[in-house]
mmCIF file of C-alpha atoms and ligand atoms in Angstrom:
data_model
loop_
_atom_site.group_PDB
_atom_site.id
_atom_site.type_symbol
_atom_site.label_atom_id
_atom_site.label_comp_id
_atom_site.label_asym_id
_atom_site.label_seq_id
_atom_site.Cartn_x
_atom_site.Cartn_y
_atom_site.Cartn_z
ATOM 1 C CA UNK A 1 78.341 98.205 116.174
ATOM 2 C CA UNK A 2 81.905 97.915 117.665
ATOM 3 C CA UNK A 3 84.649 99.061 115.590
ATOM 4 C CA UNK A 4 86.867 96.944 113.592
ATOM 5 C CA UNK A 5 90.303 98.292 113.727
ATOM 6 C CA UNK A 6 92.755 96.930 111.213
ATOM 7 C CA UNK A 7 95.069 94.748 114.581
ATOM 8 C CA UNK A 8 91.586 93.255 115.313
ATOM 9 C CA UNK A 9 90.584 92.673 111.325
ATOM 10 C CA UNK A 10 94.188 90.432 110.661
ATOM 11 C CA UNK A 11 93.768 89.150 113.899
ATOM 12 C CA UNK A 12 90.427 87.535 112.369
ATOM 13 C CA UNK A 13 91.964 86.731 109.448
ATOM 14 C CA UNK A 14 94.645 84.907 110.946
ATOM 15 C CA UNK A 15 92.640 82.989 113.539
ATOM 16 C CA UNK A 16 90.510 81.544 110.166
ATOM 17 C CA UNK A 17 94.076 80.581 108.977
ATOM 18 C CA UNK A 18 93.645 82.553 106.201
ATOM 19 C CA UNK A 19 97.104 84.758 107.010
ATOM 20 C CA UNK A 20 100.026 83.736 108.864
ATOM 21 C CA UNK A 21 100.835 85.470 111.576
ATOM 22 C CA UNK A 22 103.672 86.436 110.044
ATOM 23 C CA UNK A 23 102.082 88.135 107.076
ATOM 24 C CA UNK A 24 99.617 89.665 109.562
ATOM 25 C CA UNK A 25 102.652 91.411 111.226
ATOM 26 C CA UNK A 26 104.455 92.892 108.447
ATOM 27 C CA UNK A 27 101.096 94.104 107.323
ATOM 28 C CA UNK A 28 101.029 95.827 110.824
ATOM 29 C CA UNK A 29 103.841 97.403 110.617
ATOM 30 C CA UNK A 30 103.704 98.467 107.341
ATOM 31 C CA UNK A 31 100.296 100.397 108.518
ATOM 32 C CA UNK A 32 102.815 102.101 111.192
ATOM 33 C CA UNK A 33 105.174 103.037 108.711
ATOM 34 C CA UNK A 34 101.932 104.974 106.746
ATOM 35 C CA UNK A 35 101.389 106.797 109.809
ATOM 36 C CA UNK A 36 104.502 107.791 110.998
ATOM 37 C CA UNK A 37 104.706 109.353 106.670
ATOM 38 C CA UNK A 38 100.773 110.482 107.088
ATOM 39 C CA UNK A 39 102.586 112.349 109.793
ATOM 40 C CA UNK A 40 105.209 113.352 107.934
ATOM 41 C CA UNK A 41 102.992 114.559 105.374
ATOM 42 C CA UNK A 42 101.126 116.790 106.981
ATOM 43 C CA UNK A 43 103.443 118.908 108.609
ATOM 44 C CA UNK A 44 104.105 120.388 105.191
ATOM 45 C CA UNK A 45 106.520 123.390 105.417
ATOM 46 C CA UNK A 46 106.206 123.778 109.090
ATOM 47 C CA UNK A 47 108.187 120.638 109.296
ATOM 48 C CA UNK A 48 110.544 121.805 106.739
ATOM 49 C CA UNK A 49 109.978 118.567 104.350
ATOM 50 C CA UNK A 50 108.889 120.235 101.534
ATOM 51 C CA UNK A 51 111.054 120.712 98.017
ATOM 52 C CA UNK A 52 113.704 119.147 96.766
ATOM 53 C CA UNK A 53 116.519 116.761 98.476
ATOM 54 C CA UNK A 54 119.596 117.437 96.439
ATOM 55 C CA UNK A 55 119.316 114.084 95.017
ATOM 56 C CA UNK A 56 118.272 111.555 92.040
ATOM 57 C CA UNK A 57 117.142 108.007 92.442
ATOM 58 C CA UNK A 58 117.890 105.248 89.958
ATOM 59 C CA UNK A 59 115.666 106.369 87.498
ATOM 60 C CA UNK A 60 117.000 109.688 87.167
ATOM 61 C CA UNK A 61 114.392 112.053 89.029
ATOM 62 C CA UNK A 62 115.082 114.370 91.601
ATOM 63 C CA UNK A 63 114.247 113.273 94.832
ATOM 64 C CA UNK A 64 111.660 115.020 97.084
ATOM 65 C CA UNK A 65 112.827 115.233 100.303
ATOM 66 C CA UNK A 66 109.338 113.293 101.889
ATOM 67 C CA UNK A 67 110.408 110.330 99.379
ATOM 68 C CA UNK A 68 113.895 109.443 101.468
ATOM 69 C CA UNK A 69 111.844 110.083 104.136
ATOM 70 C CA UNK A 70 109.580 108.040 103.873
ATOM 71 C CA UNK A 71 111.961 105.592 102.444
ATOM 72 C CA UNK A 72 113.314 106.059 105.481
ATOM 73 C CA UNK A 73 110.645 105.212 108.056
ATOM 74 C CA UNK A 74 109.628 102.270 105.779
ATOM 75 C CA UNK A 75 112.865 101.001 105.724
ATOM 76 C CA UNK A 76 113.917 101.229 109.303
ATOM 77 C CA UNK A 77 110.279 100.559 110.312
ATOM 78 C CA UNK A 78 110.554 96.808 108.572
ATOM 79 C CA UNK A 79 113.973 95.347 109.029
ATOM 80 C CA UNK A 80 114.094 94.511 112.450
ATOM 81 C CA UNK A 81 110.774 92.327 113.001
ATOM 82 C CA UNK A 82 112.059 89.459 111.222
ATOM 83 C CA UNK A 83 109.383 88.893 108.745
ATOM 84 C CA UNK A 84 111.281 89.922 106.141
ATOM 85 C CA UNK A 85 114.213 88.300 103.527
ATOM 86 C CA UNK A 86 115.088 91.692 101.843
ATOM 87 C CA UNK A 87 113.097 95.000 100.156
ATOM 88 C CA UNK A 88 112.919 96.693 97.261
ATOM 89 C CA UNK A 89 112.132 100.609 96.913
ATOM 90 C CA UNK A 90 111.507 103.033 94.043
ATOM 91 C CA UNK A 91 113.784 105.382 95.581
ATOM 92 C CA UNK A 92 117.423 102.498 95.992
ATOM 93 C CA UNK A 93 118.590 100.615 93.173
ATOM 94 C CA UNK A 94 119.402 97.371 94.638
ATOM 95 C CA UNK A 95 117.411 95.337 97.240
ATOM 96 C CA UNK A 96 118.282 96.769 100.482
ATOM 97 C CA UNK A 97 119.078 93.363 102.874
ATOM 98 C CA UNK A 98 118.395 92.704 106.218
ATOM 99 C CA UNK A 99 120.964 94.094 108.628
ATOM 100 C CA UNK A 100 123.122 91.343 109.842
ATOM 101 C CA UNK A 101 121.258 92.113 113.920
ATOM 102 C CA UNK A 102 118.144 91.223 112.840
ATOM 103 C CA UNK A 103 116.848 87.825 112.026
ATOM 104 C CA UNK A 104 114.991 86.780 109.074
ATOM 105 C CA UNK A 105 111.862 86.256 107.733
ATOM 106 C CA UNK A 106 109.999 84.665 104.400
ATOM 107 C CA UNK A 107 108.616 87.851 102.445
ATOM 108 C CA UNK A 108 109.635 90.108 100.305
ATOM 109 C CA UNK A 109 108.718 93.482 100.242
ATOM 110 C CA UNK A 110 108.193 96.004 98.250
ATOM 111 C CA UNK A 111 107.359 99.654 97.548
ATOM 112 C CA UNK A 112 106.960 103.099 96.173
ATOM 113 C CA UNK A 113 107.230 105.110 99.385
ATOM 114 C CA UNK A 114 105.575 108.852 98.425
ATOM 115 C CA UNK A 115 103.797 108.030 94.878
ATOM 116 C CA UNK A 116 102.477 111.200 93.231
ATOM 117 C CA UNK A 117 105.581 113.167 94.822
ATOM 118 C CA UNK A 118 105.408 116.139 91.949
ATOM 119 C CA UNK A 119 101.808 117.061 94.192
ATOM 120 C CA UNK A 120 103.682 116.942 97.303
ATOM 121 C CA UNK A 121 104.623 120.944 97.142
ATOM 122 C CA UNK A 122 101.273 121.750 95.790
ATOM 123 C CA UNK A 123 98.716 119.427 98.914
ATOM 124 C CA UNK A 124 97.634 117.735 96.849
ATOM 125 C CA UNK A 125 97.013 114.200 97.511
ATOM 126 C CA UNK A 126 99.651 111.672 97.828
ATOM 127 C CA UNK A 127 100.043 108.015 99.285
ATOM 128 C CA UNK A 128 102.749 104.627 100.260
ATOM 129 C CA UNK A 129 102.589 101.356 97.501
ATOM 130 C CA UNK A 130 103.208 98.121 98.533
ATOM 131 C CA UNK A 131 103.277 94.601 97.235
ATOM 132 C CA UNK A 132 104.668 91.528 99.510
ATOM 133 C CA UNK A 133 105.994 88.298 97.847
ATOM 134 C CA UNK A 134 107.147 84.967 99.392
ATOM 135 C CA UNK A 135 111.144 85.017 99.106
ATOM 136 C CA UNK A 136 112.350 81.578 97.084
ATOM 137 C CA UNK A 137 113.318 79.247 99.079
ATOM 138 C CA UNK A 138 117.349 78.782 100.244
ATOM 139 C CA UNK A 139 118.171 82.139 99.342
ATOM 140 C CA UNK A 140 119.751 83.957 102.099
ATOM 141 C CA UNK A 141 120.744 87.615 101.082
ATOM 142 C CA UNK A 142 118.078 88.035 98.181
ATOM 143 C CA UNK A 143 118.882 89.704 94.952
ATOM 144 C CA UNK A 144 116.950 91.677 92.633
ATOM 145 C CA UNK A 145 116.389 88.020 90.902
ATOM 146 C CA UNK A 146 114.495 86.669 93.973
ATOM 147 C CA UNK A 147 111.860 89.910 93.316
ATOM 148 C CA UNK A 148 110.934 88.425 89.480
ATOM 149 C CA UNK A 149 107.793 87.379 90.175
ATOM 150 C CA UNK A 150 105.228 87.438 88.463
ATOM 151 C CA UNK A 151 101.958 89.635 90.293
ATOM 152 C CA UNK A 152 100.014 87.094 90.303
ATOM 153 C CA UNK A 153 102.339 85.638 93.093
ATOM 154 C CA UNK A 154 101.967 88.213 95.017
ATOM 155 C CA UNK A 155 100.628 87.536 98.848
ATOM 156 C CA UNK A 156 99.287 91.180 99.829
ATOM 157 C CA UNK A 157 98.997 94.129 98.346
ATOM 158 C CA UNK A 158 97.802 97.978 99.646
ATOM 159 C CA UNK A 159 97.475 101.160 99.333
ATOM 160 C CA UNK A 160 98.522 104.035 102.205
ATOM 161 C CA UNK A 161 96.482 107.754 100.719
ATOM 162 C CA UNK A 162 97.358 110.971 102.726
ATOM 163 C CA UNK A 163 94.173 113.020 101.107
ATOM 164 C CA UNK A 164 91.562 114.992 103.646
ATOM 165 C CA UNK A 165 91.410 111.222 104.996
ATOM 166 C CA UNK A 166 94.350 109.062 105.156
ATOM 167 C CA UNK A 167 93.383 105.647 104.102
ATOM 168 C CA UNK A 168 94.974 102.327 103.727
ATOM 169 C CA UNK A 169 93.657 99.697 101.640
ATOM 170 C CA UNK A 170 94.196 95.794 101.890
ATOM 171 C CA UNK A 171 94.381 92.938 99.853
ATOM 172 C CA UNK A 172 95.255 89.543 101.258
ATOM 173 C CA UNK A 173 93.600 88.057 98.062
ATOM 174 C CA UNK A 174 90.058 87.496 99.492
ATOM 175 C CA UNK A 175 88.873 90.782 98.502
ATOM 176 C CA UNK A 176 89.601 94.312 99.185
ATOM 177 C CA UNK A 177 88.877 96.306 102.832
ATOM 178 C CA UNK A 178 89.425 99.637 103.060
ATOM 179 C CA UNK A 179 90.792 101.169 106.600
ATOM 180 C CA UNK A 180 90.433 104.991 107.788
ATOM 181 C CA UNK A 181 92.688 106.635 110.161
ATOM 182 C CA UNK A 182 91.580 107.761 113.655
ATOM 183 C CA UNK A 183 94.417 110.415 114.039
ATOM 184 C CA UNK A 184 92.601 110.814 117.922
ATOM 185 C CA UNK A 185 93.179 107.046 118.795
ATOM 186 C CA UNK A 186 95.965 106.470 116.184
ATOM 187 C CA UNK A 187 94.522 103.379 114.707
ATOM 188 C CA UNK A 188 93.253 102.613 110.834
ATOM 189 C CA UNK A 189 89.387 101.479 111.452
ATOM 190 C CA UNK A 190 87.714 99.177 108.857
ATOM 191 C CA UNK A 191 85.487 101.447 106.861
ATOM 192 C CA UNK A 192 85.256 100.429 103.361
ATOM 193 C CA UNK A 193 83.748 96.323 103.553
ATOM 194 C CA UNK A 194 84.474 94.347 100.504
ATOM 195 C CA UNK A 195 84.920 97.472 97.890
ATOM 196 C CA UNK A 196 83.328 96.496 94.008
ATOM 197 C CA UNK A 197 84.402 98.506 90.814
ATOM 198 C CA UNK A 198 81.289 99.235 88.764
ATOM 199 C CA UNK A 199 81.906 97.316 86.215
ATOM 200 C CA UNK A 200 80.709 100.360 83.430
ATOM 201 C CA UNK A 201 81.748 103.577 84.123
ATOM 202 C CA UNK A 202 81.921 107.065 81.887
ATOM 203 C CA UNK A 203 85.295 108.759 83.604
ATOM 204 C CA UNK A 204 88.532 108.074 82.588
ATOM 205 C CA UNK A 205 92.158 109.243 83.839
ATOM 206 C CA UNK A 206 94.871 109.455 81.684
ATOM 207 C CA UNK A 207 97.863 112.351 80.814
ATOM 208 C CA UNK A 208 96.379 113.979 77.796
ATOM 209 C CA UNK A 209 99.164 116.888 77.507
ATOM 210 C CA UNK A 210 100.593 113.373 76.027
ATOM 211 C CA UNK A 211 97.798 112.916 73.359
ATOM 212 C CA UNK A 212 100.608 113.624 70.272
ATOM 213 C CA UNK A 213 102.822 110.726 71.320
ATOM 214 C CA UNK A 214 99.966 108.179 71.618
ATOM 215 C CA UNK A 215 100.140 104.897 69.752
ATOM 216 C CA UNK A 216 96.716 104.729 67.123
ATOM 217 C CA UNK A 217 94.874 102.009 69.649
ATOM 218 C CA UNK A 218 94.241 104.629 72.631
ATOM 219 C CA UNK A 219 94.249 107.469 70.233
ATOM 220 C CA UNK A 220 91.591 106.036 68.643
ATOM 221 C CA UNK A 221 90.044 105.033 72.375
ATOM 222 C CA UNK A 222 90.315 108.429 73.867
ATOM 223 C CA UNK A 223 88.471 110.023 70.657
ATOM 224 C CA UNK A 224 85.563 107.518 71.096
ATOM 225 C CA UNK A 225 85.402 109.294 74.849
ATOM 226 C CA UNK A 226 85.573 112.646 73.871
ATOM 227 C CA UNK A 227 83.098 112.194 70.981
ATOM 228 C CA UNK A 228 80.237 111.842 73.170
ATOM 229 C CA UNK A 229 76.895 110.592 73.244
ATOM 230 C CA UNK A 230 76.658 110.689 69.406
ATOM 231 C CA UNK A 231 79.885 108.771 69.125
ATOM 232 C CA UNK A 232 80.811 105.012 68.605
ATOM 233 C CA UNK A 233 80.434 104.533 72.767
ATOM 234 C CA UNK A 234 77.478 106.514 73.002
ATOM 235 C CA UNK A 235 78.150 107.795 76.148
ATOM 236 C CA UNK A 236 78.981 111.446 77.829
ATOM 237 C CA UNK A 237 82.490 111.072 79.272
ATOM 238 C CA UNK A 238 83.984 112.814 82.013
ATOM 239 C CA UNK A 239 88.243 113.162 82.441
ATOM 240 C CA UNK A 240 89.870 113.507 85.972
ATOM 241 C CA UNK A 241 93.941 113.145 86.317
ATOM 242 C CA UNK A 242 95.465 114.219 89.798
ATOM 243 C CA UNK A 243 99.239 112.703 88.556
ATOM 244 C CA UNK A 244 98.991 110.266 91.617
ATOM 245 C CA UNK A 245 98.372 107.011 90.438
ATOM 246 C CA UNK A 246 97.099 106.116 94.503
ATOM 247 C CA UNK A 247 94.471 109.053 93.747
ATOM 248 C CA UNK A 248 93.371 108.237 90.693
ATOM 249 C CA UNK A 249 92.887 104.629 91.580
ATOM 250 C CA UNK A 250 91.305 104.974 94.882
ATOM 251 C CA UNK A 251 88.621 107.221 93.141
ATOM 252 C CA UNK A 252 88.201 104.069 90.454
ATOM 253 C CA UNK A 253 87.961 101.687 93.601
ATOM 254 C CA UNK A 254 85.561 103.931 94.792
ATOM 255 C CA UNK A 255 83.152 105.222 92.149
ATOM 256 C CA UNK A 256 84.753 103.609 89.128
ATOM 257 C CA UNK A 257 86.721 104.574 86.321
ATOM 258 C CA UNK A 258 89.532 103.884 83.582
ATOM 259 C CA UNK A 259 93.115 104.598 83.910
ATOM 260 C CA UNK A 260 95.360 105.032 81.562
ATOM 261 C CA UNK A 261 99.546 105.373 81.623
ATOM 262 C CA UNK A 262 99.792 103.718 78.048
ATOM 263 C CA UNK A 263 103.634 103.391 75.857
ATOM 264 C CA UNK A 264 103.879 106.603 73.993
ATOM 265 C CA UNK A 265 106.715 107.706 71.553
ATOM 266 C CA UNK A 266 108.862 109.812 74.271
ATOM 267 C CA UNK A 267 111.107 107.611 75.015
ATOM 268 C CA UNK A 268 110.247 104.521 72.321
ATOM 269 C CA UNK A 269 112.559 102.172 74.700
ATOM 270 C CA UNK A 270 110.593 101.911 77.824
ATOM 271 C CA UNK A 271 107.005 100.581 77.857
ATOM 272 C CA UNK A 272 105.060 103.351 79.761
ATOM 273 C CA UNK A 273 106.233 105.459 82.924
ATOM 274 C CA UNK A 274 104.942 103.463 85.651
ATOM 275 C CA UNK A 275 106.996 100.494 86.844
ATOM 276 C CA UNK A 276 105.654 96.948 87.290
ATOM 277 C CA UNK A 277 107.133 95.889 90.872
ATOM 278 C CA UNK A 278 105.562 98.502 92.957
ATOM 279 C CA UNK A 279 103.353 100.406 91.395
ATOM 280 C CA UNK A 280 101.646 98.271 88.542
ATOM 281 C CA UNK A 281 101.397 95.752 90.625
ATOM 282 C CA UNK A 282 100.191 95.595 93.338
ATOM 283 C CA UNK A 283 97.451 98.276 91.855
ATOM 284 C CA UNK A 284 96.334 95.418 89.628
ATOM 285 C CA UNK A 285 95.793 92.753 92.907
ATOM 286 C CA UNK A 286 94.061 94.971 94.451
ATOM 287 C CA UNK A 287 92.010 96.806 90.898
ATOM 288 C CA UNK A 288 91.285 92.598 90.274
ATOM 289 C CA UNK A 289 90.211 91.543 93.358
ATOM 290 C CA UNK A 290 87.458 94.300 93.717
ATOM 291 C CA UNK A 291 86.134 92.625 90.685
ATOM 292 C CA UNK A 292 88.550 95.380 87.977
ATOM 293 C CA UNK A 293 90.587 94.167 85.398
ATOM 294 C CA UNK A 294 94.379 95.677 84.658
ATOM 295 C CA UNK A 295 96.120 95.033 81.511
ATOM 296 C CA UNK A 296 99.181 96.305 79.869
ATOM 297 C CA UNK A 297 97.297 96.576 76.578
ATOM 298 C CA UNK A 298 97.702 93.836 75.610
ATOM 299 C CA UNK A 299 98.077 91.389 78.357
ATOM 300 C CA UNK A 300 96.825 90.847 82.115
ATOM 301 C CA UNK A 301 99.419 93.126 83.776
ATOM 302 C CA UNK A 302 99.472 90.503 86.666
ATOM 303 C CA UNK A 303 100.526 87.919 83.853
ATOM 304 C CA UNK A 304 103.620 89.386 83.389
ATOM 305 C CA UNK A 305 107.448 87.990 84.142
ATOM 306 C CA UNK A 306 109.300 90.921 85.229
ATOM 307 C CA UNK A 307 112.669 91.331 84.277
ATOM 308 C CA UNK A 308 114.139 93.788 86.486
ATOM 309 C CA UNK A 309 113.392 95.376 89.739
ATOM 310 C CA UNK A 310 112.541 99.483 87.809
ATOM 311 C CA UNK A 311 110.788 97.660 84.769
ATOM 312 C CA UNK A 312 108.074 99.882 83.601
ATOM 313 C CA UNK A 313 104.799 98.908 81.900
ATOM 314 C CA UNK A 314 101.965 100.492 80.453
ATOM 315 C CA UNK A 315 98.990 100.780 82.466
ATOM 316 C CA UNK A 316 94.483 99.842 81.909
ATOM 317 C CA UNK A 317 93.003 99.285 85.092
ATOM 318 C CA UNK A 318 89.461 100.068 86.167
ATOM 319 C CA UNK A 319 86.267 98.935 85.083
ATOM 320 C CA UNK A 320 86.433 95.520 83.607
ATOM 321 C CA UNK A 321 84.307 96.976 80.120
ATOM 322 C CA UNK A 322 86.785 99.714 79.778
ATOM 323 C CA UNK A 323 89.685 97.982 80.398
ATOM 324 C CA UNK A 324 88.525 94.575 77.895
ATOM 325 C CA UNK A 325 87.525 97.655 75.236
ATOM 326 C CA UNK A 326 90.985 99.533 75.649
ATOM 327 C CA UNK A 327 92.820 96.128 75.322
ATOM 328 C CA UNK A 328 90.557 94.653 72.675
ATOM 329 C CA UNK A 329 91.719 97.848 70.747
ATOM 330 C CA UNK A 330 95.380 96.853 71.450
ATOM 331 C CA UNK A 331 94.557 93.558 69.942
ATOM 332 C CA UNK A 332 93.254 94.943 67.130
ATOM 333 C CA UNK A 333 96.302 96.804 65.753
ATOM 334 C CA UNK A 334 98.721 94.307 66.157
HETATM 335 P P1 LIG B 401 106.502 109.257 91.059
HETATM 336 O O1 LIG B 401 106.184 107.206 91.802
HETATM 337 O O2 LIG B 401 107.449 109.165 90.919
HETATM 338 O O3 LIG B 401 104.991 109.610 91.443
HETATM 339 O O4 LIG B 401 105.819 109.224 89.328
HETATM 340 C C1 LIG B 401 104.305 108.142 89.512
HETATM 341 C C2 LIG B 401 103.134 109.229 89.545
HETATM 342 C C3 LIG B 401 101.587 108.558 89.109
HETATM 343 O O5 LIG B 401 101.637 108.730 90.767
HETATM 344 C C4 LIG B 401 101.173 109.464 88.382
HETATM 345 O O6 LIG B 401 100.260 108.484 87.581
HETATM 346 C C5 LIG B 401 102.188 109.937 87.199
HETATM 347 O O7 LIG B 401 103.361 109.445 87.825
HETATM 348 C C6 LIG B 401 101.985 110.900 86.830
HETATM 349 O O8 LIG B 401 102.535 111.282 85.562
HETATM 350 P P2 LIG B 401 102.781 112.718 84.363
HETATM 351 O O9 LIG B 401 103.516 113.879 85.926
HETATM 352 O O10 LIG B 401 102.889 112.393 83.491
HETATM 353 O O11 LIG B 401 100.738 113.273 85.001
HETATM 354 MG MG1 LIG B 402 105.360 105.870 92.168
#
């Protein structure tokens, strides 16, 4: 059987008129940038790319050299093609305007250029997460306000994972497709058609070192899972925590599970660690398109109205039954 590359998949999507040509081009450009990031990541110490860049991002986190390199790769790849109105990134405080010499398009691109960056220097999987929105009409220089659309407005989302293999997982709103990078040929090839998250699971992911800071519903849920088959859930659960959301979500897409990064008492003013617009929303879109669910403990993440570009949110996503249980425990607590 002939191989279906990402390009062929996108062209066929355009032919069936489900994907406009400029959106197809946008995804191809993002995929090309992800190949370049994969290449940079894989060089490691040989390429002199490990370690800190010596700067902080808008959230006050120390930027790694590869955070900055990945951000630059995505900006440079996407600024000239005429498909974007503006970009926003975890690594930039404000929206990035398309330079005046280039034409502008109708989409907004948001990304976390290198997610899981605490894992870079220890050679553990990291990734790129992206989300695509339409730019509201009549806006010439889209500022933060243009981006503040709920996740249900996303027209595409995906992530690249740089692990033992480099893969690109993509949704255009009708299911999730997985592509593996064939390094010899240089193209992404479809290897996972119609990915589905199993509805039930016996595996959960949470940073358990924060246990003393958790709210009561999370403590209850995790205690019940830890109680094993003689406990109220009647199952022996396994736990995994990679500390790269991309890698944890990828495992859940592949074999099920629930991922949790709850609000906790460390920083009461922040509703969680992860960012709504370029982490939680795209991952929620992918998980929902694969038959899973994603909430902030009370509401569907993709229904939340963002109030700022770098806003944080609590995240419970993955296998439907487990996300529903975690959400129910939060609602009962209200
Ligand atoms: P980053 O975008 O700065 O890399 O931070 C997000 C990461 C997620 O990938 C991961 O789920 C989480 O932070 C890990 O947090 P912790 O360090 O508490 O384990
Ligand atoms: Mg991240």
